[in-house]
């Protein structure tokens, strides 16, 4: 079920075809605990969260990103949210569809506040990783880019519900899709992880006001120790130095700078945690978000050259949170 035997943390990862996914048995030793569906595939209901990303794979074939665990787990639903509870971790997923006059900022705040309440009520208060997929993320709405409306709502929910997280945020990414409203899913735990920052970048939560009324609320990465093993959850990483976008319009240069930032981030995580993570080996589960579908062949070559051909990379068509960015990479590493 897991991509590799050395994924020894409580949560394993794999990218499956729809056929392989449908063949999974809920009663096996290693059971799915969540599935993120990328592309044109509508699986039947299963006893775990199934999240439709609205992000098509660039090779044209649907994929299912499967999280798995050998731990006993319980699937619940509450207030429209899908919840998966295991011994050491919890997965939660929810969606805000813009209807009924509620603003994007208000809907985001409500969605986040509910998720924060659900994980706290069940005893998993420590956020490790958040994924945000926002319909038309770069479109202007009421005089402000939609991503910035989202950042306002997320910031307000954290400030109201979890002020203790200030400057100790979880890892996160936010990319844009052609539909689906706002989808948020997360991994939380009973014990905390260690946030990691890139020394070559301004922390996102300290961005100057030119990027919006509220700064983005995430850390560049997070290390989670699970006994003798660990995960490095890497946030969405792109061609940014300091707080400024680099190489606008130049895909090759952006991909190189993105790879530089990934390598710097992994080194920072290793120095902070004392744990060795190998970026680009067969234990790397990465996603590359590409703005222009026609750039897929070049992006594939660039990523393989810089990060190696052993890494598992899922290439998705997505908009990036800054309009000038053409590529973003996130992922999870195992140690």
Coordinates of C-alpha atoms in Angstrom, one line a residue, residues 38-273:
X38 CA -7.0 14.5 -9.0
X39 CA -8.7 14.5 -12.4
X40 CA -11.8 13.0 -14.0
X41 CA -12.7 10.1 -11.6
X42 CA -15.7 9.7 -9.3
X43 CA -15.1 6.8 -6.9
X44 CA -18.0 5.3 -4.9
X45 CA -18.3 6.2 -1.2
X46 CA -15.6 4.7 1.0
X47 CA -15.1 4.7 4.8
X48 CA -12.5 7.5 4.8
X49 CA -12.4 11.1 3.5
X50 CA -12.4 11.4 -0.3
X51 CA -11.4 14.9 -1.4
X52 CA -11.9 16.1 -5.0
X53 CA -9.1 18.6 -5.8
X54 CA -10.4 19.9 -9.2
X55 CA -6.7 19.9 -10.2
X56 CA -6.2 17.8 -13.3
X57 CA -2.9 15.8 -13.7
X58 CA -0.9 17.1 -16.6
X59 CA -0.4 13.7 -18.3
X60 CA -4.2 13.6 -18.8
X61 CA -4.7 10.5 -16.6
X62 CA -6.6 10.7 -13.3
X63 CA -4.6 9.9 -10.1
X64 CA -5.6 9.3 -6.5
X65 CA -3.3 10.5 -3.8
X66 CA -3.7 7.9 -1.0
X67 CA -2.8 8.3 2.6
X68 CA -2.6 5.1 4.5
X69 CA -1.9 3.7 7.9
X70 CA -1.8 0.4 9.8
X71 CA -3.3 2.1 12.9
X72 CA -6.9 1.5 13.8
X73 CA -9.0 4.4 12.6
X74 CA -12.6 5.7 12.8
X75 CA -14.4 7.7 10.1
X76 CA -16.9 10.3 11.2
X77 CA -18.9 13.1 9.6
X78 CA -20.0 16.3 11.4
X79 CA -21.5 19.5 10.0
X80 CA -20.5 18.5 6.5
X81 CA -16.9 17.7 7.5
X82 CA -15.2 14.4 6.9
X83 CA -13.0 13.3 9.8
X84 CA -10.6 10.3 10.2
X85 CA -9.3 9.6 13.8
X86 CA -6.3 7.4 14.4
X87 CA -4.2 6.8 17.5
X88 CA -1.6 9.6 16.8
X89 CA -3.2 11.7 14.1
X90 CA -6.4 13.0 12.7
X91 CA -7.4 14.0 9.1
X92 CA -10.2 16.5 8.5
X93 CA -11.6 17.9 5.3
X94 CA -14.3 20.6 4.5
X95 CA -15.4 22.8 1.7
X96 CA -16.9 26.3 1.4
X97 CA -19.1 26.9 -1.7
X98 CA -19.7 30.6 -2.2
X99 CA -23.4 30.9 -2.2
X100 CA -26.0 32.8 -0.1
X101 CA -24.2 36.1 0.0
X102 CA -21.4 35.1 2.5
X103 CA -18.1 36.7 1.5
X104 CA -15.0 34.6 0.8
X105 CA -13.2 36.0 3.8
X106 CA -16.1 35.3 6.1
X107 CA -16.6 31.8 4.7
X108 CA -12.9 31.0 5.0
X109 CA -13.0 32.2 8.6
X110 CA -16.0 30.1 9.4
X111 CA -14.5 27.0 7.7
X112 CA -11.2 27.3 9.5
X113 CA -12.9 28.0 12.8
X114 CA -15.0 24.9 12.5
X115 CA -11.9 22.8 11.6
X116 CA -10.0 24.2 14.5
X117 CA -12.9 23.4 16.9
X118 CA -13.2 19.8 15.5
X119 CA -9.6 18.9 16.0
X120 CA -9.5 20.4 19.5
X121 CA -12.7 18.7 20.6
X122 CA -11.2 15.3 19.6
X123 CA -7.9 15.8 21.2
X124 CA -5.6 16.5 18.2
X125 CA -4.9 20.2 18.7
X126 CA -1.6 20.3 16.9
X127 CA -1.8 21.2 13.2
X128 CA 0.9 19.7 11.1
X129 CA -0.1 20.3 7.5
X130 CA -2.9 22.2 5.7
X131 CA -3.8 22.1 2.0
X132 CA -6.0 24.9 0.5
X133 CA -7.5 24.7 -3.0
X134 CA -9.3 27.9 -4.0
X135 CA -11.4 28.4 -7.1
X136 CA -10.0 31.2 -9.3
X137 CA -7.4 32.2 -6.7
X138 CA -5.9 35.1 -8.8
X139 CA -9.2 36.7 -9.8
X140 CA -9.9 40.2 -8.4
X141 CA -13.1 40.4 -6.4
X142 CA -14.4 43.5 -4.7
X143 CA -11.1 45.3 -5.4
X144 CA -8.9 42.6 -3.9
X145 CA -7.4 39.4 -5.2
X146 CA -9.3 36.3 -4.1
X147 CA -6.2 34.8 -2.5
X148 CA -5.9 37.9 -0.3
X149 CA -9.6 37.6 0.8
X150 CA -8.8 34.0 1.8
X151 CA -5.7 35.1 3.8
X152 CA -7.9 37.6 5.7
X153 CA -10.3 34.8 6.7
X154 CA -7.6 32.4 7.6
X155 CA -5.8 34.9 9.7
X156 CA -8.9 36.0 11.6
X157 CA -9.8 32.3 12.4
X158 CA -6.3 31.7 13.8
X159 CA -6.2 34.9 15.7
X160 CA -9.6 34.2 17.3
X161 CA -9.3 30.4 17.9
X162 CA -5.6 29.8 18.2
X163 CA -3.6 32.9 19.1
X164 CA -0.9 30.5 20.5
X165 CA 0.0 29.7 16.9
X166 CA 1.3 33.2 16.1
X167 CA 4.6 32.7 14.2
X168 CA 4.4 28.9 14.9
X169 CA 2.0 28.0 12.1
X170 CA 1.7 24.6 10.4
X171 CA 3.1 23.9 6.9
X172 CA 0.6 24.8 4.2
X173 CA 0.0 25.4 0.6
X174 CA -2.7 27.3 -1.4
X175 CA -3.2 26.8 -5.1
X176 CA -6.0 27.7 -7.5
X177 CA -8.5 25.5 -9.4
X178 CA -11.1 26.2 -12.0
X179 CA -14.0 25.2 -9.7
X180 CA -14.9 23.6 -6.4
X181 CA -15.1 26.7 -4.1
X182 CA -12.6 26.5 -1.3
X183 CA -11.5 23.1 -0.2
X184 CA -9.4 22.7 2.9
X185 CA -8.0 19.4 4.3
X186 CA -5.5 18.9 7.1
X187 CA -3.4 16.5 9.3
X188 CA -3.4 17.2 13.0
X189 CA -1.7 15.3 15.8
X190 CA -1.8 14.9 19.6
X191 CA 1.7 16.2 19.9
X192 CA 3.3 19.1 18.1
X193 CA 5.8 19.3 15.3
X194 CA 8.6 21.9 14.8
X195 CA 8.0 24.7 12.2
X196 CA 10.9 25.4 9.8
X197 CA 11.7 28.6 8.0
X198 CA 13.9 29.2 4.9
X199 CA 16.8 31.5 5.9
X200 CA 16.8 33.0 2.3
X201 CA 13.1 34.0 2.6
X202 CA 11.1 36.4 4.7
X203 CA 8.6 34.3 6.8
X204 CA 5.3 34.4 5.1
X205 CA 3.6 35.6 8.3
X206 CA 5.9 38.6 8.3
X207 CA 5.3 39.7 4.7
X208 CA 4.9 43.5 4.2
X209 CA 1.5 45.0 3.6
X210 CA 2.0 45.1 -0.2
X211 CA 0.9 41.4 -0.2
X212 CA -2.5 42.1 1.3
X213 CA -4.3 43.3 4.5
X214 CA -3.3 40.1 6.3
X215 CA -0.1 38.1 5.9
X216 CA -0.3 34.4 4.9
X217 CA -0.5 32.2 8.0
X218 CA 1.9 29.3 7.4
X219 CA 5.5 28.1 8.0
X220 CA 7.8 27.1 5.2
X221 CA 7.9 23.5 6.5
X222 CA 7.3 21.4 9.6
X223 CA 9.2 18.4 11.0
X224 CA 7.1 15.9 12.9
X225 CA 8.9 13.2 14.9
X226 CA 7.1 9.9 15.3
X227 CA 9.3 8.1 17.7
X228 CA 12.4 6.9 15.8
X229 CA 11.0 8.2 12.5
X230 CA 10.0 11.5 11.1
X231 CA 8.2 13.4 8.4
X232 CA 9.2 16.7 6.8
X233 CA 6.0 18.4 5.5
X234 CA 7.1 20.9 2.9
X235 CA 4.8 23.9 2.2
X236 CA 4.2 25.3 -1.3
X237 CA 7.6 26.4 -2.4
X238 CA 8.3 28.7 -5.4
X239 CA 10.7 31.2 -6.9
X240 CA 10.8 33.7 -4.1
X241 CA 13.8 35.3 -2.4
X242 CA 13.3 37.5 0.6
X243 CA 9.6 38.3 0.0
X244 CA 9.9 39.0 -3.7
X245 CA 9.1 36.9 -6.8
X246 CA 12.1 36.1 -8.9
X247 CA 12.3 35.5 -12.6
X248 CA 8.8 36.6 -13.6
X249 CA 7.9 35.0 -16.9
X250 CA 11.0 32.7 -17.1
X251 CA 9.8 29.2 -16.3
X252 CA 13.3 27.6 -16.4
X253 CA 14.8 30.1 -14.0
X254 CA 11.8 29.9 -11.7
X255 CA 12.1 26.1 -11.6
X256 CA 15.8 26.4 -10.7
X257 CA 15.1 28.9 -7.9
X258 CA 12.3 26.7 -6.6
X259 CA 14.7 23.7 -6.4
X260 CA 17.3 25.9 -4.7
X261 CA 14.7 26.9 -2.1
X262 CA 13.7 23.3 -1.6
X263 CA 17.3 22.2 -1.0
X264 CA 17.8 25.1 1.5
X265 CA 14.7 24.3 3.3
X266 CA 15.6 20.6 3.7
X267 CA 19.1 21.6 5.1
X268 CA 17.4 24.0 7.5
X269 CA 15.1 21.2 8.7
X270 CA 18.0 18.8 9.1
X271 CA 20.0 21.4 11.2
X272 CA 17.0 22.2 13.4
X273 CA 15.8 18.6 14.0

